[in-house]
XYZ file of C-alpha atoms in Angstrom:
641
model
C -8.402 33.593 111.674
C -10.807 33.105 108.731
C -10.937 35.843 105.804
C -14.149 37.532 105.758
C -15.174 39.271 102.738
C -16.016 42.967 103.165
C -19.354 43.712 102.647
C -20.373 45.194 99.177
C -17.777 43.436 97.253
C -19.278 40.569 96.228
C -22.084 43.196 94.773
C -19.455 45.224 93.275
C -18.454 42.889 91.133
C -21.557 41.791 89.844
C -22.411 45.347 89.132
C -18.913 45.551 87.174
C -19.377 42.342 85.528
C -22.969 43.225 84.274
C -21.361 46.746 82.000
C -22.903 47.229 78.623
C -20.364 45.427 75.205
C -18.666 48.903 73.564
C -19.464 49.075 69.558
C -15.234 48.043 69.616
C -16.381 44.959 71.136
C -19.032 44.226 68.770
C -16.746 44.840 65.610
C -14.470 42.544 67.198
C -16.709 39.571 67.446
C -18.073 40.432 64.271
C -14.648 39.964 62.615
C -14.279 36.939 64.312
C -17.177 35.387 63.209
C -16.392 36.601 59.173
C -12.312 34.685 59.982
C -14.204 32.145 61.374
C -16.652 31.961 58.266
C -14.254 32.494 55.592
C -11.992 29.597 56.629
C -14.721 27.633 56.857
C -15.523 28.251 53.256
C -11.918 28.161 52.097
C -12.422 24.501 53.470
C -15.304 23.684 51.585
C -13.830 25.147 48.676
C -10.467 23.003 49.178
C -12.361 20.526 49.978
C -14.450 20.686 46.709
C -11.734 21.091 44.232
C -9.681 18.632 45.733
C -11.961 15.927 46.213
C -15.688 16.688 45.159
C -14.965 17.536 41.422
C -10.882 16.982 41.250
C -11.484 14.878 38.308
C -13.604 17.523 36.643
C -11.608 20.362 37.568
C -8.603 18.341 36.376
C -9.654 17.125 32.557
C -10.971 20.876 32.453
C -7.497 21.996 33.001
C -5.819 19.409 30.970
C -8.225 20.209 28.355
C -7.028 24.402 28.294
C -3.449 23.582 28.640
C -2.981 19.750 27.156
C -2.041 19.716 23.629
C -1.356 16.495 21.708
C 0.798 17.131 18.718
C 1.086 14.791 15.716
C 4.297 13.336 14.295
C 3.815 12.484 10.381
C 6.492 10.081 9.834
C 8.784 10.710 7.126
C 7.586 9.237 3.889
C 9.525 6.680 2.140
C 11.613 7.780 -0.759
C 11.120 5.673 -4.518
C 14.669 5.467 -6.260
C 15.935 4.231 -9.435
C 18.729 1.239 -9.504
C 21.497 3.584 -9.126
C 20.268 5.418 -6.472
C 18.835 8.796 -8.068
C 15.531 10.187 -5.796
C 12.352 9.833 -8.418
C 10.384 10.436 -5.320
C 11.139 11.917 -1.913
C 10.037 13.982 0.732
C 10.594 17.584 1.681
C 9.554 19.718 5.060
C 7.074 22.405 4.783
C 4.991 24.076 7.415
C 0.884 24.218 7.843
C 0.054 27.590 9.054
C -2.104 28.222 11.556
C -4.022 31.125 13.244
C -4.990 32.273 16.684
C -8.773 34.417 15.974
C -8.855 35.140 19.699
C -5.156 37.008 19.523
C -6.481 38.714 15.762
C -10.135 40.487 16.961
C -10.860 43.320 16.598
C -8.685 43.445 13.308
C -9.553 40.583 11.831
C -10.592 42.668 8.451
C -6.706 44.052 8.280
C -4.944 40.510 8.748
C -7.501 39.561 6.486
C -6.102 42.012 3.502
C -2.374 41.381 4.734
C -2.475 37.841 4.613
C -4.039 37.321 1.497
C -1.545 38.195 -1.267
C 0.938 36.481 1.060
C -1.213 33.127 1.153
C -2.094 33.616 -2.929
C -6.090 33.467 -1.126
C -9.202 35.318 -1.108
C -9.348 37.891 1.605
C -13.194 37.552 1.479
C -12.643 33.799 2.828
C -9.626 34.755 4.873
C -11.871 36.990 6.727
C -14.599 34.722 7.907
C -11.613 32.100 8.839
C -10.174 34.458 11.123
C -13.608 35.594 13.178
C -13.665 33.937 16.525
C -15.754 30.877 16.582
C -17.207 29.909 19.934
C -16.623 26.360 20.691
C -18.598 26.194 24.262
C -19.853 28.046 27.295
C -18.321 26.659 30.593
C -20.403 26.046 33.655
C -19.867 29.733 34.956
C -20.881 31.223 31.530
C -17.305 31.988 30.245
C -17.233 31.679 26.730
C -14.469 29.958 25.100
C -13.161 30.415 21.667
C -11.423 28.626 19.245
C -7.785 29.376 19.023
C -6.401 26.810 16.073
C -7.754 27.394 12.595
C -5.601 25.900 9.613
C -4.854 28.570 7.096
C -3.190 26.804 4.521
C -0.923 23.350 3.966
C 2.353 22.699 2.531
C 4.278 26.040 2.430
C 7.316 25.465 1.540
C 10.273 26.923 4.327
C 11.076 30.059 2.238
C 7.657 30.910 1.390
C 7.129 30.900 5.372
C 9.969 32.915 5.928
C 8.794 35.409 3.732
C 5.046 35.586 4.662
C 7.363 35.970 8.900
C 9.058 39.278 7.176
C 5.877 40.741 5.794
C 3.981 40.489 9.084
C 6.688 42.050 11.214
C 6.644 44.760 9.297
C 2.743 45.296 9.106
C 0.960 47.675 10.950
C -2.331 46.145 10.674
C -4.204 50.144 10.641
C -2.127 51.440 13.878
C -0.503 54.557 13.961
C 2.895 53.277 15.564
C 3.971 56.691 16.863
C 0.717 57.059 19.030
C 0.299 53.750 20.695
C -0.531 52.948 24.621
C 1.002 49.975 26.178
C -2.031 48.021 25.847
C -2.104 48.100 21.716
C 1.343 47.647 21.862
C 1.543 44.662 23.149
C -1.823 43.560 20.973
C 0.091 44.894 17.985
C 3.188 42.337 19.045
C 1.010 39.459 19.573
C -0.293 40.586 16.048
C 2.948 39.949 14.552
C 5.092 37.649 16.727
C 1.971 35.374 17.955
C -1.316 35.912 16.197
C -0.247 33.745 13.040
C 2.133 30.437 13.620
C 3.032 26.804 11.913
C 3.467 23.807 12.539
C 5.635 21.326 11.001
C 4.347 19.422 7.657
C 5.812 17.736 4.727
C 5.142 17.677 1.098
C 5.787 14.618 -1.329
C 7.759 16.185 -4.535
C 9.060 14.481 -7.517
C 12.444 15.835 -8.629
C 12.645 14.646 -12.212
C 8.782 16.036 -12.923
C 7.106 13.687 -15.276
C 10.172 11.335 -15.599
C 8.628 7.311 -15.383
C 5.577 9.410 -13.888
C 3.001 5.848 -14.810
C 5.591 4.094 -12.606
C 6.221 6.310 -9.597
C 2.347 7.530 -9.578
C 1.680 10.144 -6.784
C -0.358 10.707 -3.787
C -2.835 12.350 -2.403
C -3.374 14.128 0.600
C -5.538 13.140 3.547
C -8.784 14.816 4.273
C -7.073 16.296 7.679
C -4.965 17.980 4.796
C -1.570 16.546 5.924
C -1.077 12.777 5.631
C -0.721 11.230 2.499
C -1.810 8.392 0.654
C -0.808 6.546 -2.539
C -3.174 7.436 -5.084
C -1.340 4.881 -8.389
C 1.940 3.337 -9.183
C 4.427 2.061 -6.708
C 3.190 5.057 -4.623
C -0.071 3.264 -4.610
C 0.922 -0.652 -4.354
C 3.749 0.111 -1.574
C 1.847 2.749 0.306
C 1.720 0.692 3.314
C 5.575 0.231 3.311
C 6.490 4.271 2.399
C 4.146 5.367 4.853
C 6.052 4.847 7.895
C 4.772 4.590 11.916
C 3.302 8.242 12.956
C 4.682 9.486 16.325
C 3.351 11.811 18.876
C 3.423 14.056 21.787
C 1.709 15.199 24.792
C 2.370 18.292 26.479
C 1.334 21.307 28.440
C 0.766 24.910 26.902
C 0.974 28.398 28.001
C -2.211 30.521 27.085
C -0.581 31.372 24.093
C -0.436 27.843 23.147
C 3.390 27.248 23.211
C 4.982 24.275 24.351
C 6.116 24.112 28.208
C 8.891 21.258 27.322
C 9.202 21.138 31.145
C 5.733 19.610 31.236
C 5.961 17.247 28.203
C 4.674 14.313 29.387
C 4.851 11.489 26.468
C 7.196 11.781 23.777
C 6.942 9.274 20.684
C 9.393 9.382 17.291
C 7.703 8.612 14.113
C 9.395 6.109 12.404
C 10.468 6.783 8.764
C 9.047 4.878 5.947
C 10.779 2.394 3.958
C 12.629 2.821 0.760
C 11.507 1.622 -2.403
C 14.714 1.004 -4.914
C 13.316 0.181 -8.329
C 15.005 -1.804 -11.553
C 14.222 1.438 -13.503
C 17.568 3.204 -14.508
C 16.714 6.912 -14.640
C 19.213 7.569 -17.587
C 18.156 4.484 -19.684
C 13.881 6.069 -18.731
C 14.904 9.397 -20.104
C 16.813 7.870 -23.368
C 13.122 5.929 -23.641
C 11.057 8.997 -23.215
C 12.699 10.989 -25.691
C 12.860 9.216 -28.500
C 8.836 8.624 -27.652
C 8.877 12.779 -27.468
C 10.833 12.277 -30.951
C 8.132 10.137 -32.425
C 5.348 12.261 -31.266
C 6.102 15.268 -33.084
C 6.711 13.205 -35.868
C 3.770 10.640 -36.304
C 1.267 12.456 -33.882
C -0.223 9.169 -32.870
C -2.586 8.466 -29.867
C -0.067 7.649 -27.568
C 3.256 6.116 -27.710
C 4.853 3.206 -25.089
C 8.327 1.660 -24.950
C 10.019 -0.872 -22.415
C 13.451 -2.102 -21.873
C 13.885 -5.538 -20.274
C 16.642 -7.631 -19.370
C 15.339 -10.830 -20.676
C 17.534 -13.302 -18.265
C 16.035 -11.668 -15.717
C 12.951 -10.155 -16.305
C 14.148 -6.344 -14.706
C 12.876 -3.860 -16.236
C 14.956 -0.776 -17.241
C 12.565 1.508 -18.767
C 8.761 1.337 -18.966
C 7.705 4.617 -20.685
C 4.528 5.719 -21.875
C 3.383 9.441 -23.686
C 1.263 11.512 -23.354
C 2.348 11.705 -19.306
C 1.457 14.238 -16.505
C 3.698 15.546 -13.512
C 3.147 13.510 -10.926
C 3.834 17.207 -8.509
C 1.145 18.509 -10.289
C -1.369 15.473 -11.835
C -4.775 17.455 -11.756
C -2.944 19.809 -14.690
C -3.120 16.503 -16.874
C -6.030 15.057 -18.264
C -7.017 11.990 -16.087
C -6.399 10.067 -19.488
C -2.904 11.095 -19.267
C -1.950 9.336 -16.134
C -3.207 5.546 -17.720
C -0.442 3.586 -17.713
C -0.994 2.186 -21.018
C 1.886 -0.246 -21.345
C -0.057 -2.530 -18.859
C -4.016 -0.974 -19.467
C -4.087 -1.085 -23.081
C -5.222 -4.112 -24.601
C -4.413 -4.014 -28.542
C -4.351 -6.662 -31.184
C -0.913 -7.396 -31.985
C -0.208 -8.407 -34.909
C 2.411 -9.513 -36.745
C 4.480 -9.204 -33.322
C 2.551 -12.827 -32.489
C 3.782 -14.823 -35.438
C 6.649 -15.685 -32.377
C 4.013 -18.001 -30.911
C 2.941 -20.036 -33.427
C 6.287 -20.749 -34.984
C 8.451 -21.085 -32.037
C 4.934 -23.670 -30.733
C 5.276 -25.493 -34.270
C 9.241 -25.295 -34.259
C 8.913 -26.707 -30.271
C 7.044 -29.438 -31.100
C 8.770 -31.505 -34.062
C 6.073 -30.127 -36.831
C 8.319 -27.525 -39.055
C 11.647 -27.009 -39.234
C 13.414 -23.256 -40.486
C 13.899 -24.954 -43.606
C 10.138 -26.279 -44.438
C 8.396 -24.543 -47.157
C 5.196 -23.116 -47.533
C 3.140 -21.873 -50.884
C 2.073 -18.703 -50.115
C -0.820 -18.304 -52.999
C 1.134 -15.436 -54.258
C -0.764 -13.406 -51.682
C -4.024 -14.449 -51.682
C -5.701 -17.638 -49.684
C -9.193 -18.432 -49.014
C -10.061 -20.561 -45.754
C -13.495 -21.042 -44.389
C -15.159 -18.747 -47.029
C -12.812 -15.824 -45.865
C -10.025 -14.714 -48.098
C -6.614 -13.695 -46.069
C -4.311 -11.427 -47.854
C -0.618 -10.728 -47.763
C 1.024 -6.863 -48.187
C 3.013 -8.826 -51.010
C 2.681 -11.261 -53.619
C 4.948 -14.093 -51.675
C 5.106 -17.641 -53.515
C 7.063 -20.299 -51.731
C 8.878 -19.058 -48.258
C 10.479 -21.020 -46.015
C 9.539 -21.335 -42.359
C 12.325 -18.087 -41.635
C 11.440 -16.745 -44.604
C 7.525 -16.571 -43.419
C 9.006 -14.406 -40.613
C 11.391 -12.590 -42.548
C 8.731 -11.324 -44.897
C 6.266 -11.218 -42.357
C 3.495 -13.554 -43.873
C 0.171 -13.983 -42.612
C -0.712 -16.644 -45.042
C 2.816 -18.415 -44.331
C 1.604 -18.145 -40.609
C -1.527 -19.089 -40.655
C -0.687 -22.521 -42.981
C 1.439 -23.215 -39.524
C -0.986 -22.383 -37.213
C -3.714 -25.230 -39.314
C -0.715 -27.767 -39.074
C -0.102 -26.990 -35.398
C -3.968 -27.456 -34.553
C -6.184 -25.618 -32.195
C -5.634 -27.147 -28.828
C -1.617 -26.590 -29.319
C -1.976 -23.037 -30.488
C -3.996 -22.189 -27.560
C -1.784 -24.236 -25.061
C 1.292 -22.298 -26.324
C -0.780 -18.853 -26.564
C -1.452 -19.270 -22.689
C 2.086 -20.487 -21.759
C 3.625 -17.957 -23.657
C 1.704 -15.375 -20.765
C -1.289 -14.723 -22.627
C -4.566 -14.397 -21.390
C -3.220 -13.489 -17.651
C -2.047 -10.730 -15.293
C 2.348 -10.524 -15.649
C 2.071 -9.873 -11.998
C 4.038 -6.849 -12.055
C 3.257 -4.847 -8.866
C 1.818 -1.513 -10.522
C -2.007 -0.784 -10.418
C -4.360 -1.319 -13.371
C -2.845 -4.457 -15.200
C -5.277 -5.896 -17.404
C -4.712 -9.846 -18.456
C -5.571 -9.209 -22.274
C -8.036 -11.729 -23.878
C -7.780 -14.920 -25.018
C -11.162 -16.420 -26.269
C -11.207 -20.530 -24.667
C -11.190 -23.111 -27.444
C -15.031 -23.451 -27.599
C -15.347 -19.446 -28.501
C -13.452 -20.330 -31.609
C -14.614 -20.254 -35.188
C -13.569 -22.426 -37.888
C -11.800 -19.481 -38.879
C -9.782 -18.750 -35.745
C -6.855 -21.083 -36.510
C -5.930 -19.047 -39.556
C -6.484 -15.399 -38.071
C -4.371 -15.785 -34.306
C -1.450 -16.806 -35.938
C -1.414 -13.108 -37.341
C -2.143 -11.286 -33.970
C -5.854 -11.529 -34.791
C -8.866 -11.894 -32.788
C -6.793 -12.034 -29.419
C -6.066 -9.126 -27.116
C -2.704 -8.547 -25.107
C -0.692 -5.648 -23.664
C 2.971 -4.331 -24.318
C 4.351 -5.644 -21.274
C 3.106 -9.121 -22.092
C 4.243 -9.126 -25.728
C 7.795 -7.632 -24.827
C 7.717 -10.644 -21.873
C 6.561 -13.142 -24.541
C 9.117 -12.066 -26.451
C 12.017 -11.986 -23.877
C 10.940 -15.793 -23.342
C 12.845 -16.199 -27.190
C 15.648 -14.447 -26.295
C 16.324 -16.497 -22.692
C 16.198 -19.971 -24.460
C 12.124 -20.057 -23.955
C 12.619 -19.202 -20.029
C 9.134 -16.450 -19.007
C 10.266 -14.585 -16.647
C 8.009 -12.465 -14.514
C 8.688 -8.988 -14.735
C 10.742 -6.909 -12.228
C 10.107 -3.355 -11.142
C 10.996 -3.522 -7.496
C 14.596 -4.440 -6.790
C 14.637 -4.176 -3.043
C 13.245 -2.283 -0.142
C 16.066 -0.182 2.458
C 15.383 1.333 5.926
C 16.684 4.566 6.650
C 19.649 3.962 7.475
C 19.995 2.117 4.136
C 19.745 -1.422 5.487
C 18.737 -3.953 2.773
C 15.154 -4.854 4.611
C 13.400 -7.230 1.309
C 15.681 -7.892 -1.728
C 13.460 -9.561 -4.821
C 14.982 -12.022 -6.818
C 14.258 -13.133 -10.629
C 11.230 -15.742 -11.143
C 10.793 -17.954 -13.709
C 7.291 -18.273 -14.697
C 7.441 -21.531 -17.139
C 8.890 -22.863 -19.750
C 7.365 -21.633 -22.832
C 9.478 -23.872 -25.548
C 12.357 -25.510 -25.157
C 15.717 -24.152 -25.526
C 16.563 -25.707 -28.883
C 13.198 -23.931 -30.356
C 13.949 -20.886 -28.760
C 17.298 -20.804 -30.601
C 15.712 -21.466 -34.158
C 13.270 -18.381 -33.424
C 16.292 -16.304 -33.056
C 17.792 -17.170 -36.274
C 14.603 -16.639 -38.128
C 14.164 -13.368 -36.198
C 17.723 -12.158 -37.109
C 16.625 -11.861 -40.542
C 14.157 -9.368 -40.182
C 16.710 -6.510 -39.617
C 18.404 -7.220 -42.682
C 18.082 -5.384 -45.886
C 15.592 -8.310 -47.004
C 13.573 -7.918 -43.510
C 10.898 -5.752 -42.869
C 12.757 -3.716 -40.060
C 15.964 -2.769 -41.731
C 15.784 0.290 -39.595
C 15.794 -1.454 -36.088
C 19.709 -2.802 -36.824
C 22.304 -1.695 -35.051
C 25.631 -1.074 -36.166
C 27.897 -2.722 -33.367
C 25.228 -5.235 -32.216
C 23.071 -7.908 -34.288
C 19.210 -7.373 -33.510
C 16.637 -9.991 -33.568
C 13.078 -8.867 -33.392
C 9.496 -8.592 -35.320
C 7.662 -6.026 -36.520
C 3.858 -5.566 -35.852
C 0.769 -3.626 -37.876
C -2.294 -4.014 -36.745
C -5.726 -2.667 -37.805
C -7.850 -1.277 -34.428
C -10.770 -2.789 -34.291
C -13.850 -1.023 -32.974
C -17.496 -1.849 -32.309
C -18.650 -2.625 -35.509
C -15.213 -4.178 -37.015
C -11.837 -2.738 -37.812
C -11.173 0.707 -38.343
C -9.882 2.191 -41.297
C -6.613 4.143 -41.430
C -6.565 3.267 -37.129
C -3.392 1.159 -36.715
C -0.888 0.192 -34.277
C 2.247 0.024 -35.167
C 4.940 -1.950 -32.896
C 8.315 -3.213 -33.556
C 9.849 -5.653 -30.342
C 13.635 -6.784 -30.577
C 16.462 -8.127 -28.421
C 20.319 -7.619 -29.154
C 23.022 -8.889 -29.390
C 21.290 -11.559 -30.749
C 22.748 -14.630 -29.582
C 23.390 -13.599 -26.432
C 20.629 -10.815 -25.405
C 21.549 -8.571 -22.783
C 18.076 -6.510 -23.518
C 14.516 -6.476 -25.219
C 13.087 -3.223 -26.234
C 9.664 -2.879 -27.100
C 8.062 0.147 -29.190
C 4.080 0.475 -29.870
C 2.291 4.053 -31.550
C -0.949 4.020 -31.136
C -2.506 5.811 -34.769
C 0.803 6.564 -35.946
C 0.774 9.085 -38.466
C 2.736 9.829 -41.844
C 3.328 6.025 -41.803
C 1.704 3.127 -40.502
C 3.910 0.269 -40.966
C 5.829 -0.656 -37.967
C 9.172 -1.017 -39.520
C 8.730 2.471 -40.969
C 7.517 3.678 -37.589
C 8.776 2.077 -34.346
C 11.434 0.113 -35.930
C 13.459 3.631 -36.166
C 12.333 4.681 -32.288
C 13.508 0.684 -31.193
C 17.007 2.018 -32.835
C 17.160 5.525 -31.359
C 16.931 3.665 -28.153
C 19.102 0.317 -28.523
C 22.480 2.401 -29.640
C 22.453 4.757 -26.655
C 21.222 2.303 -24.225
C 24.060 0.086 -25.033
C 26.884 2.540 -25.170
C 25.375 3.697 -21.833
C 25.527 0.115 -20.505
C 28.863 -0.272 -22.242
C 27.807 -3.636 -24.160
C 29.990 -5.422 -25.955
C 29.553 -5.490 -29.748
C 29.156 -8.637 -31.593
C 28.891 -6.768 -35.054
C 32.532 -5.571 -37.009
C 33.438 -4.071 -39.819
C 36.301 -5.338 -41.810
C 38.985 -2.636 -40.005
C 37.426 -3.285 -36.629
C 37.997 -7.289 -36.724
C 41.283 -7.082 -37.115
C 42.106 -4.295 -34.471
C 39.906 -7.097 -32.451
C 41.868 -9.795 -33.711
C 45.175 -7.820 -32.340
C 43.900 -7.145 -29.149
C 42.773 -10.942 -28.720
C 46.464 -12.053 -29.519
C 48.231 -9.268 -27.217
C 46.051 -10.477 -24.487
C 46.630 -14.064 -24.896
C 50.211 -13.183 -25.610
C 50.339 -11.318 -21.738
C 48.572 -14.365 -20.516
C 50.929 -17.004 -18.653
């Protein structure tokens, strides 16, 4: 039986399909429609950041949080032979500020910080106003939040400056704050002001071989340094070290999230620069140049020590001298280092060359004799004049007395071309090569510059030009059996860790005479420390000195200067077998020009307590001391199987 549908239901349903939508409806689909919407533009959005502008989105981010932080390595530290720091390194902090964490009181961290910093609040004040550094693409402003307040504080100082700013209330009333200003008054202390690690070059032993250390100076991002003279300068490079770094994600307070540092690099330290200088044997120098200042108020006053077999140098001091911690407190003309910048005539000190040249090549002997003209003797129309009346001298005698007519009769017989050959191997007329900034190489005119009176004044330290270091080198040639060595200042560079990374050895330069010649010179130059010499007051009493004096007139523009002298005195001891060379110049010595009356004492002051420092053995003895000597030899060799 089929199912017939009543009639009307069909209709029915229509008619109940066909009802009006209720205002709940509506709202429904409405919502709908918004879900619908919204997650649509949630995927846009995703879909924007994520791949549309992820990279911009991403350096914008890295650029808020990212933080790359510097590593100065530690500088290298310059030390004497024995190991004492004449230049080192120390940590100190660069404090910075945060203007964004300081506004609106910028006015009262202004006037707290500024007696703490030593600054003026006035300046202090505009460095701590927010400046804006851009506008992002939605019109937020952003601010800087890193301004650099001040460099180098030393650890203590910081500590201090910590204290005060705790401790500050900055104009609040602290009994009647609201959470809001108290946490701004927190970030005000704890936050608002910060450092960051730095390091400061000091120099323990203050103006202590200051024209051989040198100093730096400090880059223009006010932290990294640079050699500005001396070794400082010349083994910047090698002190300086390898800077490291760090990159690494902040908070908005711009602290370090370690959990999000993402490359870490160690600076590597600087080398070591070890030095010949012995700090002891530089301060024994420098005070007996202190000595001489107060007492002859020249110019300026030098002295070196030198081993002469090996061309180290022990002391190289020069006065006046600046604090290399400090060096703009010193007249620029203070920090010349004058034993290798001044160029002075040398006088008498230079009667070495032409004797030991004529003695080197066959054409006097010690023992040759010489009329002196009883201090008077004319050559080429120009009269040359001895501080004495000499008549006949022998060759040591010419030295002994110090003769300029004695030397300049052996500087005719030696000839022009010889003279000038042994002038330039004795080191004249070019740089030592000693690695410090501003070495001059003197001047030596060429043959064809000379004057038919030449050959009678550079045999007296005339009409040539040379500096300390090369006449104490010249010098040092005598005492090693003619050997030039080439000075020494460096003695090695160290790591760290004090590994040995470059060790410099003694060079020999030339031969400037032969060892036989070099021996004579001594002899002759033994004499002049005697009672007959013209440096009685540069002997010794334990050890036998050899050396010459030197008084020269300064010359100037329109010829020599009267009353202007300098006054040297350069000596080895013991004689015979040198273990040092001291030289001593005064530039416009007063109360006494002469260099035996001047430097001669200062070259003594210096000798005895170098070599009871060193512990040298005498070669000198007084009647009472030979034979305690004598009984000592004979126990020994009686102990000896």
């Amino acid at each position: 039986m089929l199912w017939e549908e009543p009639v009307g239901a069909g209709a029915r349903r229509r008619l109940t399909d066909m009802q009006p939508v209720t205002p709940s409806s509506r709202r429904l689909a409405a919502l709908a429609f918004l879900l619908v919407a919204a997650f649509c533009a949630l995927g846009y959005r995703l879909v924007d950041i994520q791949v549309l502008r992820h990279e911009e989105l991403l350096a914008k981010a890295r650029h808020n949080t990212e933080r790359a932080f510097h590593r100065e390595p530690p500088r290298g530290e310059i030390r004497d032979i024995r190991g004492h720091k004449l230049a080192t390194t120390i940590s100190v902090k660069t404090i910075v500020a945060d203007p964004t964490l300081i506004h609106p009181m910028t006015p009262h961290m202004a006037r707290v910080l500024a007696p703490l910093l030593r600054t003026n609040e006035a300046w202090l004040n505009e460095r701590l106003v927010p400046r804006l550094i851009r506008t992002e693409t939605n019109g937020e402003p952003v601010f800087s939040k890193y301004v650099v307040l001040k460099h180098k504080v030393p650890i203590e100082e910081w500590e201090s400056i910590q204290a005060a700013l705790a401790s500050a209330t900055f104009g609040f009333d602290t009994n009647r704050l609201n959470k809001k200003q108290t946490a701004f008054l927190r970030n005000l202390r704890q936050r608002a002001v910060f450092t960051e690690e730095d390091m400061l070059r000091v120099y323990p032993n203050q103006s202590l071989a200051a024209h051989v250390v040198g100093f730096v100076n400090t880059e223009s991002d006010g932290r990294g340094m640079k050699g500005a003279d001396g070794i400082e300068r010349v083994f910047d490079a090698k002190l300086n070290g390898v800077a490291g770094w760090r990159l690494t994600e902040t908070d908005r307070y711009r602290r370090e999230l370690v959990a999000y540092r993402a490359h870490d690099v160690e600076a590597r330290p600087g080398l070591n620069v070890v030095l010949t200088l012995d700090a002891r044997i530089q301060q024994i120098a420098e005070q007996a140049l202190a000595e001489a200042m107060a007492k002859h108020n020249p110019v300026s006053a030098s002295a070196i020590v030198v081993r002469p077999r090996t061309g180290e140098i022990l002391a190289l001091a020069t006065l006046p001298g600046f604090d290399p911690n400090a060096p703009g407190m010193s007249p620029v003309a203070h920090w010349k280092n004058r034993v290798i910048s001044d160029i002075i005539e040398p006088g008498s000190t230079f009667k070495i060359v032409v004797v030991s040249g004529a003695l080197n090549e066959g054409i006097v002997s010690l023992n040759d004799h010489f009329h002196c003209e009883n201090g008077s003797f004319t050559y080429a129309g120009r009269r040359l004049r001895d501080h004495h009346a000499y008549g006949v001298l022998s060759v040591e005698g010419i030295i002994t007395k110090s003769s300029n007519i004695g030397s300049a009769k052996i500087g005719i017989q030696l000839g022009e071309q010889k003279l000038h050959d042994y002038i330039r191997g004795f080191g004249f007329g070019s740089r030592t090569g000693i690695p410090l900034p501003g070495e001059v190489a003197g001047i030596v005119h060429p043959l064809t510059n000379w004057t038919k009176l030449s050959i009678s004044r550079i045999p007296m330290g005339h009409e040539i030009a040379a500096t300390p270091l090369q006449m104490v080198m010249a010098m040092s040639a005598i005492a090693n059996e003619g050997r030039l060595m080439r000075p020494m200042i460096v003695h090695r560079l160290e790591d760290a860790e004090g590994n040995v990374v470059a060790q410099y050895q003694p060079e020999l330069t030339r031969l400037a005479v032969g060892p036989e010649a070099a021996r004579e010179m001594v002899q002759a130059l033994k004499t002049v420390t005697t009672k007959d010499g013209t440096a009685p007051g540069a002997a010794l009493e334990h050890w036998t000195v050899a050396g010459k004096t030197g008084t020269a007139q300064k010359a100037g523009a329109g010829g020599y200067l009267p009353g202007k002298y300098f006054s040297s005195f350069i000596g080895f001891f013991p004689a015979d077998h040198p273990e040092l060379c001291i030289s001593v110049v005064l530039d416009e010595p007063h109360n006494g020009y002469y260099g035996g009356s001047t430097a001669a004492p200062i070259f003594h002051a210096i000798a005895d307590q170098t070599a009871r420092y060193l512990n040298i053995p005498p070669d000198r003895f007084d009647s009472t001391e030979l034979t305690r000597a004598a009984g000592k030899a004979r126990l020994a060799g009686a102990r000896r199987p």
